[in-house]
Tab-separated table of C-alpha atoms and ligand atoms in Angstrom:
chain	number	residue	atom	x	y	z
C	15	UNK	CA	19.733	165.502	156.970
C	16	UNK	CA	19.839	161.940	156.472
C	17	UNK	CA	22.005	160.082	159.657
C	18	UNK	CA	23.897	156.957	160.308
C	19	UNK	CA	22.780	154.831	163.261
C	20	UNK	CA	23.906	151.985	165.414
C	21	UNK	CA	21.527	150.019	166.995
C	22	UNK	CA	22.316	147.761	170.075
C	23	UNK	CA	20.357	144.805	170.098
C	24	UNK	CA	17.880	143.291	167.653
C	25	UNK	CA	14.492	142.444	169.855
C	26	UNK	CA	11.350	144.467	169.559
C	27	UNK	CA	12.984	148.027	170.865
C	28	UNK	CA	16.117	147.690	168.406
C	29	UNK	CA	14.206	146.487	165.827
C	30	UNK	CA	11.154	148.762	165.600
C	31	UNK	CA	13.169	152.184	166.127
C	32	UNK	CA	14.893	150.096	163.094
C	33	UNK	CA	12.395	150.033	160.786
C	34	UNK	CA	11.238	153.725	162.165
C	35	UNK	CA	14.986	155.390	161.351
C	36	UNK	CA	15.341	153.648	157.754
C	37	UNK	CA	11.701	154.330	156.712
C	38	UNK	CA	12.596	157.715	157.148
C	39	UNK	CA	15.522	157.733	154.626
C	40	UNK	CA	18.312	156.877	157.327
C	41	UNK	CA	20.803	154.084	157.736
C	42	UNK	CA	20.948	151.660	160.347
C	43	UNK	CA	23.348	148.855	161.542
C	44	UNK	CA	21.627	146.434	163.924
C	45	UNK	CA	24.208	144.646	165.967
C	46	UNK	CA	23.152	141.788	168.687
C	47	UNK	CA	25.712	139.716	170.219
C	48	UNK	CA	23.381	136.538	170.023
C	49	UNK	CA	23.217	134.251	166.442
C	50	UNK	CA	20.107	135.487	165.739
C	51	UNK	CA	17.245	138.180	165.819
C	52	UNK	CA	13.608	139.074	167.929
C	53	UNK	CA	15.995	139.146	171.360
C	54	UNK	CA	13.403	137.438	174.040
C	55	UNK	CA	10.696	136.625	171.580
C	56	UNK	CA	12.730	134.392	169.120
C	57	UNK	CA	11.199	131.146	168.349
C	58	UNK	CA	12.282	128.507	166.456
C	59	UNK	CA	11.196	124.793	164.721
C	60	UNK	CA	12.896	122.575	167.245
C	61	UNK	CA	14.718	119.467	166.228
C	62	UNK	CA	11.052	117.311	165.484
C	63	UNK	CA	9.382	120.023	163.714
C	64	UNK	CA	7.676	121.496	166.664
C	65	UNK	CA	7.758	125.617	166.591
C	66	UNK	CA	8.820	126.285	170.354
C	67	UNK	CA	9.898	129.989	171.646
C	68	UNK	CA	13.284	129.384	172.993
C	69	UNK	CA	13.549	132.000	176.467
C	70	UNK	CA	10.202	130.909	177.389
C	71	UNK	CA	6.389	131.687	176.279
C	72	UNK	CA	5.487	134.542	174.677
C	73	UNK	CA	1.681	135.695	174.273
C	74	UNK	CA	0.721	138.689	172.491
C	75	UNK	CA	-1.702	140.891	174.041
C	76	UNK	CA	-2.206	144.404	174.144
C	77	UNK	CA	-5.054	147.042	174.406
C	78	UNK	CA	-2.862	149.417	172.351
C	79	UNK	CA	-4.801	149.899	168.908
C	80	UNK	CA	-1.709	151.775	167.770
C	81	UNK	CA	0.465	149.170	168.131
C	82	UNK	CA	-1.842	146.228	167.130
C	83	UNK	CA	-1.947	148.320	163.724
C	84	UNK	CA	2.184	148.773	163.574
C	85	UNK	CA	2.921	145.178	164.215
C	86	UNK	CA	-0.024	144.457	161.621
C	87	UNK	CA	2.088	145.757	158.818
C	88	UNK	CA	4.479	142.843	159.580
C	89	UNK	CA	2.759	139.546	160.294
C	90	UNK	CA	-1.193	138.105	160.133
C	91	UNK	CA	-2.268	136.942	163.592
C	92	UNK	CA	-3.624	133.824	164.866
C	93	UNK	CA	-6.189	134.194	167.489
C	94	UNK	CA	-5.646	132.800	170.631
C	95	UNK	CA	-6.095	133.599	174.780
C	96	UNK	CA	-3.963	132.543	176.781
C	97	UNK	CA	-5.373	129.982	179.693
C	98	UNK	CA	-3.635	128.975	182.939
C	99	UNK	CA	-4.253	125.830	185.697
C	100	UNK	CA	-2.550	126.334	188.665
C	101	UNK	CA	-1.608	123.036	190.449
C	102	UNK	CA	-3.012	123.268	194.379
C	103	UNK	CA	-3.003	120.550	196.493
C	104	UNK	CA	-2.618	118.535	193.573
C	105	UNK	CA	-5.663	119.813	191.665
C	106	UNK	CA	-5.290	121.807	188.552
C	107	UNK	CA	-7.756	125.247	189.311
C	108	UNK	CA	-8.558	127.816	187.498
C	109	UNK	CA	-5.531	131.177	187.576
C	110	UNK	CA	-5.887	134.060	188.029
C	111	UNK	CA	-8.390	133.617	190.857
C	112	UNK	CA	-12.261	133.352	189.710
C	113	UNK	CA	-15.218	131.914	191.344
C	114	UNK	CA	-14.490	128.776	189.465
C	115	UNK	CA	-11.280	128.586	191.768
C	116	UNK	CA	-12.950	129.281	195.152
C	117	UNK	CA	-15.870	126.901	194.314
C	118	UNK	CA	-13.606	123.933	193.198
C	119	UNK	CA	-10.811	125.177	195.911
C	120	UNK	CA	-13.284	125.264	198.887
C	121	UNK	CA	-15.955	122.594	197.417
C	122	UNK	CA	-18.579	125.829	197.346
C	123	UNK	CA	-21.122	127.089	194.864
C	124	UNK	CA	-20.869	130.806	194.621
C	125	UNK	CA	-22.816	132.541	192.933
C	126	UNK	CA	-21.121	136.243	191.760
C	127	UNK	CA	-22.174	138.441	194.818
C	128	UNK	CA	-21.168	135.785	197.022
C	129	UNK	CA	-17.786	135.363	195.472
C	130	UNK	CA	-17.021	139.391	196.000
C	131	UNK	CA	-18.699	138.269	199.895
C	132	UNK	CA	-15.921	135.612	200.102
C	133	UNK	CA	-13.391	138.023	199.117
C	134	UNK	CA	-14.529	140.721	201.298
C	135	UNK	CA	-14.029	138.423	204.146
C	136	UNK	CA	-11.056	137.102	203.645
C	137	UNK	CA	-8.946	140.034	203.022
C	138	UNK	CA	-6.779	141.738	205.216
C	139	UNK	CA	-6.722	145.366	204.356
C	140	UNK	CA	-3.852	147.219	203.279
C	141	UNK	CA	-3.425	150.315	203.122
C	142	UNK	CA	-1.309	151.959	201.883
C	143	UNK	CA	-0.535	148.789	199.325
C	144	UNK	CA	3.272	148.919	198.468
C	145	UNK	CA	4.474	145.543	198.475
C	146	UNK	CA	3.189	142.500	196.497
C	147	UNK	CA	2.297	140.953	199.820
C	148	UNK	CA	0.165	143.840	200.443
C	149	UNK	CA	-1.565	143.194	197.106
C	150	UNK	CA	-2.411	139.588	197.482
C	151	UNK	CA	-3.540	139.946	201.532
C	152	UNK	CA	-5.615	143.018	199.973
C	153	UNK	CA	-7.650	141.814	197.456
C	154	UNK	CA	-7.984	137.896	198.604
C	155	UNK	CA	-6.740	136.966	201.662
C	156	UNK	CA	-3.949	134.676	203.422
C	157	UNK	CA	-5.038	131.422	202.038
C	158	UNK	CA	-5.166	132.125	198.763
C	159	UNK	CA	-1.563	134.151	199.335
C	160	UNK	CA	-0.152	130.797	200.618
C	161	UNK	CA	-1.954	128.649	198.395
C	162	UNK	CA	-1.174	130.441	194.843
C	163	UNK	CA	1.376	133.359	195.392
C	164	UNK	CA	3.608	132.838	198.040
C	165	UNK	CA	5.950	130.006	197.187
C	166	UNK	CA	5.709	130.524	193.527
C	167	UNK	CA	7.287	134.451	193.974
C	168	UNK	CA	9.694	133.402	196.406
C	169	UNK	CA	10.455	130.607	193.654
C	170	UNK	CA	10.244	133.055	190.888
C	171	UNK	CA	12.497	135.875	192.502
C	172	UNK	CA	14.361	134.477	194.936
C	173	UNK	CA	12.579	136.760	197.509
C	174	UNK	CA	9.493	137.325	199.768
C	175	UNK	CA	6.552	139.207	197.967
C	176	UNK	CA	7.003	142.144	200.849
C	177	UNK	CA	10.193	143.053	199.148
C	178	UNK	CA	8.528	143.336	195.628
C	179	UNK	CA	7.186	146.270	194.695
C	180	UNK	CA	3.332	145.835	194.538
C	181	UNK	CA	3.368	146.155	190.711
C	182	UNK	CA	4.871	142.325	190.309
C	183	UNK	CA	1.873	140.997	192.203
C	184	UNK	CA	-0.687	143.356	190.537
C	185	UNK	CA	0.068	141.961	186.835
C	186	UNK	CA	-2.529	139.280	188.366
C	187	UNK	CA	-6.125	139.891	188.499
C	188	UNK	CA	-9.090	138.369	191.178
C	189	UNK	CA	-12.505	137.389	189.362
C	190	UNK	CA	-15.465	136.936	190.738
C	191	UNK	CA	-16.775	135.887	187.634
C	192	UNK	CA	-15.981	132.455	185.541
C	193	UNK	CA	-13.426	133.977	183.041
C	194	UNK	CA	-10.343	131.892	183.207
C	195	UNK	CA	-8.295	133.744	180.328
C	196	UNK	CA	-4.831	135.132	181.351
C	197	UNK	CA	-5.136	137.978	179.817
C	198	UNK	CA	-8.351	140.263	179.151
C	199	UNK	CA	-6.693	142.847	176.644
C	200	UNK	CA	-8.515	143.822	173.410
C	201	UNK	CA	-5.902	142.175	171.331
C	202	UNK	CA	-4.511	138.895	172.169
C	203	UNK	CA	-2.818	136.910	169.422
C	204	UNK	CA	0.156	135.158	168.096
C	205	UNK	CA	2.004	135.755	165.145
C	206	UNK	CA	0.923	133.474	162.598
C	207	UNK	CA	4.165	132.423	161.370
C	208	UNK	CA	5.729	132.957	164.427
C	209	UNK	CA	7.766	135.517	166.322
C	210	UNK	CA	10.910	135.694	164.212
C	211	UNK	CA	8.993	135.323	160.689
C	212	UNK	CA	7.763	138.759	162.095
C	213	UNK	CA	10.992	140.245	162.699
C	214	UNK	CA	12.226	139.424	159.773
C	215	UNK	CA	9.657	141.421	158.097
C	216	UNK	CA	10.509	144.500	160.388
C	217	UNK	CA	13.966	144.594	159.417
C	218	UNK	CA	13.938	143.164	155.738
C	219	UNK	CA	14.246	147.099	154.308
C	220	UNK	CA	17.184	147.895	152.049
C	221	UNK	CA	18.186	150.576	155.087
C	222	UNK	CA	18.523	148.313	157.470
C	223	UNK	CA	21.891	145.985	157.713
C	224	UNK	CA	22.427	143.295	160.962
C	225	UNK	CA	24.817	141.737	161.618
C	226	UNK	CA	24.507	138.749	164.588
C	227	UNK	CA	26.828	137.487	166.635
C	228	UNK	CA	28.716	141.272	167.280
C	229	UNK	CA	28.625	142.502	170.985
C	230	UNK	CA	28.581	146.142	171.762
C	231	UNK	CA	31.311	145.690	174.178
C	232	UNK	CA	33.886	144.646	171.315
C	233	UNK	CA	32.711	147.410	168.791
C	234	UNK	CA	32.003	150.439	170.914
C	235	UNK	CA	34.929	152.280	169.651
C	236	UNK	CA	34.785	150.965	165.891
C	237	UNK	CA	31.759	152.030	164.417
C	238	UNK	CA	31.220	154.978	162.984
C	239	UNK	CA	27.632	156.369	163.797
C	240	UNK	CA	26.299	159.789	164.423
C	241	UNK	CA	23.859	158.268	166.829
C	242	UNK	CA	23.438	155.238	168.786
C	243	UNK	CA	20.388	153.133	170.462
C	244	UNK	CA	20.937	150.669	173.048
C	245	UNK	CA	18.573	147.877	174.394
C	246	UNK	CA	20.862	146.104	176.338
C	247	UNK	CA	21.510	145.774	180.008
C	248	UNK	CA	21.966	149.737	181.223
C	249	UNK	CA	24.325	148.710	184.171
C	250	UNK	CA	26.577	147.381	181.259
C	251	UNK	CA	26.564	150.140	178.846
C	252	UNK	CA	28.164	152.006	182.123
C	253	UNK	CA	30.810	149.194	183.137
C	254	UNK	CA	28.830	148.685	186.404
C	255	UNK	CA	30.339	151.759	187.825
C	256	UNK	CA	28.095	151.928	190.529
C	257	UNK	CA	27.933	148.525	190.809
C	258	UNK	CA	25.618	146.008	189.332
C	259	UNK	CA	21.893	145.874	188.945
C	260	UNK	CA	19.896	142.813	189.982
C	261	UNK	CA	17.858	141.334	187.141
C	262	UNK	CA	16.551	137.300	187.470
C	263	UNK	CA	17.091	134.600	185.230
C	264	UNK	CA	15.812	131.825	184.021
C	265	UNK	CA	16.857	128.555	182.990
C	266	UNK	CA	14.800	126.302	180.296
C	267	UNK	CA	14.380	123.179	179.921
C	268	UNK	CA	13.010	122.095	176.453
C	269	UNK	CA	11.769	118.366	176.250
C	270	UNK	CA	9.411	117.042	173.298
C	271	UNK	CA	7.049	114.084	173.756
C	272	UNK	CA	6.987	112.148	170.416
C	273	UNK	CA	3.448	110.341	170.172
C	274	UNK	CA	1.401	112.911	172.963
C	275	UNK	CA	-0.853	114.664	170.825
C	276	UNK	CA	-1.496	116.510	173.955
C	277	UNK	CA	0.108	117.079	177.143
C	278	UNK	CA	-1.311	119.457	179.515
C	279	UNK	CA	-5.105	120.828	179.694
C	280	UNK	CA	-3.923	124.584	179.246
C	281	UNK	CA	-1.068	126.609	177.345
C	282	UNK	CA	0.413	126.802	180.273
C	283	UNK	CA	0.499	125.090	184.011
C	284	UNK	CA	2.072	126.890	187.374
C	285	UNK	CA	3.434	125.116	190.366
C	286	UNK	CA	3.661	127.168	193.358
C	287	UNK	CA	4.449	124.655	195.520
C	288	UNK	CA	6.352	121.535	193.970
C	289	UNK	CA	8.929	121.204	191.781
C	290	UNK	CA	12.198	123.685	191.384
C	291	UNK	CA	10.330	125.223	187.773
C	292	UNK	CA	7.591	127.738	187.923
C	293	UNK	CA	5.772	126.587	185.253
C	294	UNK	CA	5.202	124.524	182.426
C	295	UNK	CA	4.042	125.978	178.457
C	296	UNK	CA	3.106	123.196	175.753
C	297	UNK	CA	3.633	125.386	172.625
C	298	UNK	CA	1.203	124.046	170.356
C	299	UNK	CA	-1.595	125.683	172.529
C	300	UNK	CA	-0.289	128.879	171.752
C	301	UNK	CA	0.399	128.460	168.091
C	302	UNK	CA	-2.200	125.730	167.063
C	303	UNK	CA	0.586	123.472	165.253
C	304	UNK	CA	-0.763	120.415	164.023
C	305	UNK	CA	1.651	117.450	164.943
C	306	UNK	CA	1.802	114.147	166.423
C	307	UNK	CA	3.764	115.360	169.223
C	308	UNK	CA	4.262	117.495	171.567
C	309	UNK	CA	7.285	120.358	173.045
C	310	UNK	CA	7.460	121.643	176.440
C	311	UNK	CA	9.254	124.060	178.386
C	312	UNK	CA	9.971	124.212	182.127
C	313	UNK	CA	11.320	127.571	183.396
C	314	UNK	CA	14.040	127.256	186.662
C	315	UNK	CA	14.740	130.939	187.785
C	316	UNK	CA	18.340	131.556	189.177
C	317	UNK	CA	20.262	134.688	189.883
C	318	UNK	CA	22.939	134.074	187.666
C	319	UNK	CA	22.432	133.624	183.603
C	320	UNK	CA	21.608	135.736	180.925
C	321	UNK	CA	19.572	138.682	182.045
C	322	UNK	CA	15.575	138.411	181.579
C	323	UNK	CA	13.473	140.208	184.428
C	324	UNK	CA	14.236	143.693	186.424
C	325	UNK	CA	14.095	142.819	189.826
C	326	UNK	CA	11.380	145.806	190.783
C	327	UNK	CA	12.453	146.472	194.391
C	328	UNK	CA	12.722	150.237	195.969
C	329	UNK	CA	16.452	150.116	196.048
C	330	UNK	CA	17.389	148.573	192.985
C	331	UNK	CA	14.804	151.340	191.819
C	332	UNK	CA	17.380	153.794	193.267
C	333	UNK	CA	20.431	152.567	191.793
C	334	UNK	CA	18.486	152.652	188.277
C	335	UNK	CA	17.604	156.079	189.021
C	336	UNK	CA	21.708	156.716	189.093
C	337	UNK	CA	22.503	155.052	185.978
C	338	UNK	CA	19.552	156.860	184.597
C	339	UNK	CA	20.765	159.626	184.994
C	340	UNK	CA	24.085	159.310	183.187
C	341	UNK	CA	22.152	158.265	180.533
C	342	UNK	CA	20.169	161.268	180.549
C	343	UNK	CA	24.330	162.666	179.998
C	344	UNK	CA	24.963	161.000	177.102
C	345	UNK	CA	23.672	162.961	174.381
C	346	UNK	CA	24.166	160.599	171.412
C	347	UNK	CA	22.583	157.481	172.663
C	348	UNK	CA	19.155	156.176	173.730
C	349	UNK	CA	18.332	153.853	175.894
C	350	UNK	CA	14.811	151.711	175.239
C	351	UNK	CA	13.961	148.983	176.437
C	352	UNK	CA	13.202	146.133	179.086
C	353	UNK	CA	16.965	145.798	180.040
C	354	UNK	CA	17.796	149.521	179.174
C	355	UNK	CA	14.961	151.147	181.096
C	356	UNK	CA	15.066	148.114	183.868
C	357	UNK	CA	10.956	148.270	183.391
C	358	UNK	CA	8.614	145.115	183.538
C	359	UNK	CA	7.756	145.671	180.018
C	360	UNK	CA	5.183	143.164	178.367
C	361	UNK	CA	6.131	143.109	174.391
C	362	UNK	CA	3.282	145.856	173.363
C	363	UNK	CA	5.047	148.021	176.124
C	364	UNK	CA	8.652	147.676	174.029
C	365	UNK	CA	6.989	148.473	171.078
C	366	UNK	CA	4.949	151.612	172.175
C	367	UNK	CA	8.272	153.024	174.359
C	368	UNK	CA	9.818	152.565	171.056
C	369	UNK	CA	7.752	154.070	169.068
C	370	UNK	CA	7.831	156.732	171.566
C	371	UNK	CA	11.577	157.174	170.777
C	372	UNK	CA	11.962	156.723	167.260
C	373	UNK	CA	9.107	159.962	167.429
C	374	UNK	CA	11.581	162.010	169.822
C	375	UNK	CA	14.943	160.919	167.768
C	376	UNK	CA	12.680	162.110	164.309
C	377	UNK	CA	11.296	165.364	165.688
G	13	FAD	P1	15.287	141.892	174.449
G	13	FAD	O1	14.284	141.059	173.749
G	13	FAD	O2	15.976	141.357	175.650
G	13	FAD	O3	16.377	142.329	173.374
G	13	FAD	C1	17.604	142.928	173.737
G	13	FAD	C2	18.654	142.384	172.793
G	13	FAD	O4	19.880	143.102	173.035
G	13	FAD	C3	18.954	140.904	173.019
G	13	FAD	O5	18.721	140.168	171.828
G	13	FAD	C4	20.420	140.887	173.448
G	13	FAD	O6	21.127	139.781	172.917
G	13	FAD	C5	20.924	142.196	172.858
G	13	FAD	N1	22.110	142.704	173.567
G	13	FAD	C6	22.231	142.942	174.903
G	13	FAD	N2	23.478	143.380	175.183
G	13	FAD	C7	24.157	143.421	173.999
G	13	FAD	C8	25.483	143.772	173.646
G	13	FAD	N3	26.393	144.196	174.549
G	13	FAD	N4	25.838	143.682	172.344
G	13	FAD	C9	24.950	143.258	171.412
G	13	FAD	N5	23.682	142.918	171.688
G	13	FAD	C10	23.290	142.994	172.978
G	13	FAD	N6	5.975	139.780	177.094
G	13	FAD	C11	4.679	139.697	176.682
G	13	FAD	O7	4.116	140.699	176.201
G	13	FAD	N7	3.986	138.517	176.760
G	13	FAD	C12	4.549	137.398	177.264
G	13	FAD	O8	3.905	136.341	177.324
G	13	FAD	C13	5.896	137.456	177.710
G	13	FAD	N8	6.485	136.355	178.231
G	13	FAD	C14	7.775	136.420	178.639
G	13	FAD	C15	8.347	135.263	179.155
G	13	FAD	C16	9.667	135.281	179.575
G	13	FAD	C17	10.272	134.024	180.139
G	13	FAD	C18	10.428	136.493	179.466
G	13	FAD	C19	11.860	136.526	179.921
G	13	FAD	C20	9.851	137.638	178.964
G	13	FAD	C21	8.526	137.626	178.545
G	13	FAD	N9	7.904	138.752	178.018
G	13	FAD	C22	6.590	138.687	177.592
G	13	FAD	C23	8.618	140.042	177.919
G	13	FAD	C24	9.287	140.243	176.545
G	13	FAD	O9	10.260	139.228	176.361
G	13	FAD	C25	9.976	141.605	176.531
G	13	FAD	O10	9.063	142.635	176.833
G	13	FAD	C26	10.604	141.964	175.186
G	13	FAD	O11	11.147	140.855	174.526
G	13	FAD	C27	11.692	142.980	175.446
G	13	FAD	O12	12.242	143.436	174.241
G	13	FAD	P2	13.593	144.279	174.290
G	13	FAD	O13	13.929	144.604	172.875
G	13	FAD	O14	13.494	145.378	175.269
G	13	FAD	O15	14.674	143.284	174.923
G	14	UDP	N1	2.492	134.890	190.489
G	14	UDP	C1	2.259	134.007	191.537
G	14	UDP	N2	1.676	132.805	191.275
G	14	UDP	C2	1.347	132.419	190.015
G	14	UDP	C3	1.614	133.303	188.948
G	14	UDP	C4	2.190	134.540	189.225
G	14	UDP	O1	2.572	134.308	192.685
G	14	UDP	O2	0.832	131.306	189.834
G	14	UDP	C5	3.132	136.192	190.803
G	14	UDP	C6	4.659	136.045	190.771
G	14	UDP	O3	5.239	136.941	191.686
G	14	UDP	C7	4.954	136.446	189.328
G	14	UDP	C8	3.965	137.601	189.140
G	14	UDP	O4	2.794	137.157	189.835
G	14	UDP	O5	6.283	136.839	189.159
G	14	UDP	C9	3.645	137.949	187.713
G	14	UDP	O6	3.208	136.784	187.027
G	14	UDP	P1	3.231	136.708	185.422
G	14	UDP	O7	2.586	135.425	185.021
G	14	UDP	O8	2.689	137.966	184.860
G	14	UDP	O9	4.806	136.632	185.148
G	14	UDP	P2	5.665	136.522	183.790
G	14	UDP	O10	4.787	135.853	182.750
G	14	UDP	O11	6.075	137.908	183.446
G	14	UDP	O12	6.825	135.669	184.205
């Protein structure tokens, strides 16, 4: 029997369990309380022509075959991986860590065995590794921790790596080898028309209605639905009845450089130890726009804002775990997502868990 739905939030987990529901004959209403679609990954022609992604830089990567194929159905792909400097002691070095990094770093000329030697000495084992401290001392050492990690987590999360959970830290490899790409998944690529061309073609289906600009919060009672999926915030969906969950924001700073062809070496550039911003993305690395000048963004975390990362810690862990479990109660709604499931989802990861759900919600 064919079903109405309501769908919280239009960004890869509303939209794809979208597009799952309608193309199998049922109706859904996306809401999202923002003027527009693709939640995190929107982007956007800024006001000199320049497509920029507005909450930050988004790369596409993803050893998922599965999910390469789904999002194929919806956009063609530009090639591209990702590449990161990291400014130490004012010199722009390879990141992650390679033997490109120690050698320029250090003034050395490792070869491969000696870079896993250099490693070997200058980690301090851990084990058991829980924290992200316990990571980065693990695998390369106290200099390298205070050179490249340190300040820029602290920055980033407004706390010391021994209270993250090791998971935050491990996102980053160590190389002994010369590869300087961020990412080394099967499938790295951009959208070729962009991230909200894509969307567009995920939700244009005669199913499917959105409407922007609607929160949850003012509709909850209104709609009519047999079923509902929600991809916002889970602490909200309860009221914050047992009190609120910690997730970190950001705040961005666009700026576009009329006349700089080219600003920065790499897509993007991290400073762990200057400056109140993280990092810095030029955009038309990751997109290969043609234009005569150039858009930036510089990302300020803050505490306060609109929500963007989980804070993985053991205790905010534990209060998910409660809120988890009266959505586990509630038998007409799903929750999927990177707010909704307070996970440190990459993009693929939204997609696959919602996959994953449209499956169970079909079955
Ligand atoms: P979202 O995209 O957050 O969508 C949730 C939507 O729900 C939002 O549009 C929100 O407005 C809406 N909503 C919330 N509450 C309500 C309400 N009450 N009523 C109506 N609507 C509501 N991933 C990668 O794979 N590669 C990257 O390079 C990458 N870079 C990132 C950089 C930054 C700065 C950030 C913050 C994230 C990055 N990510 C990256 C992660 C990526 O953004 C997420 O994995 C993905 O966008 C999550 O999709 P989602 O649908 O779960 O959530
Ligand atoms: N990190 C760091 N120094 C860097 C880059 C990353 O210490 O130059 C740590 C930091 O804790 C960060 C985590 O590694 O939050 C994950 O980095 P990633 O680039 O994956 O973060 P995201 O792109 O999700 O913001």
């Amino acid at each position: 029997m064919f079903r109405e739905f309501l769908i919280v939030g239009a960004g890869f987990a509303g939209s794809v369990i979208a597009r799952e529901l309608a193309d199998a004959g049922h109706s859904v209403l996306v809401i999202d309380k923002r003027p527009h679609i693709a939640g995190n990954a929107y982007d956007k022609h800024d006001a000199h022509g320049v497509l920029v992604h507005s909450y930050g830089p988004h790369i596409f990567h993803t050893n998922g075959v599965r999910i390469f194929a789904y999002l194929s159905r919806f956009t063609e792909w530009r090639p591209y991986e990702h590449r990161v400097r990291s400014i130490v002691g004012g010199r722009a070095l390879p990141f992650p860590i390679n033997r490109d990094t120690l050698n320029q770093l250090y003034g050395l000329n490792l070869d491969e065995p000696a870079a896993a030697a250099f490693f070997e000495r200058a980690r301090e084992p851990r084990d058991p590794v829980h924290s992200s401290e316990d990571v980065v001392l693990n695998s390369v050492g106290r200099d390298l921790y205070e050179k490249f990690f340190l300040n820029y987590t602290r920055k980033q999360w407004g706390l010391e790596p021994s209270q993250l959970k090791a998971g935050v830290a491990a996102r980053i490899p160590v190389r002994t080898n010369t590869d300087d790409r961020y990412f080394t998944d099967t499938f790295q690529a951009m959208p070729l028309h962009g991230y909200t061309r894509m969307f567009e073609a995920i939700l244009d289906h005669p199913r499917i209605t959105v409407e922007l600009g609607v929160d949850f919060n003012d509709v909850r009672d209104r709609i009519e639905r047999d079923h509902t999926v929600y991809t916002g915030p889970i602490d909200a969906y309860f009221g914050y009845c047992f009190g609120r969950l910690p997730y970190r924001s950001l705040s961005f700073e666009h700026e576009h450089l009329p006349g700089v062809e080219r600003f920065q070496e790499t897509g993007t550039v991290n400073y762990p130890n200057d400056h109140a911003y993280t990092r810095i993305t030029e955009f038309k690395h990751l997109t290969g726009q043609v234009h005569s000048g150039t858009s930036i963004v510089r990302e300020y975390p803050q505490a306060e804002g609109e929500p963007y990362y989980p804070v993985p810690r053991e205790e905010n862990e534990a209060l998910f775990k409660r809120y988890e479990g009266l959505a586990k109660a509630e038998r007409d709604v799903t929750f999927v997502g990177r707010l909704a499931q307070y996970r440190y989802y990459n993009m693929d990861q939204v997609v696959g868990a919602a996959l994953a759900a449209a499956k169970r919600l079909l079955d």
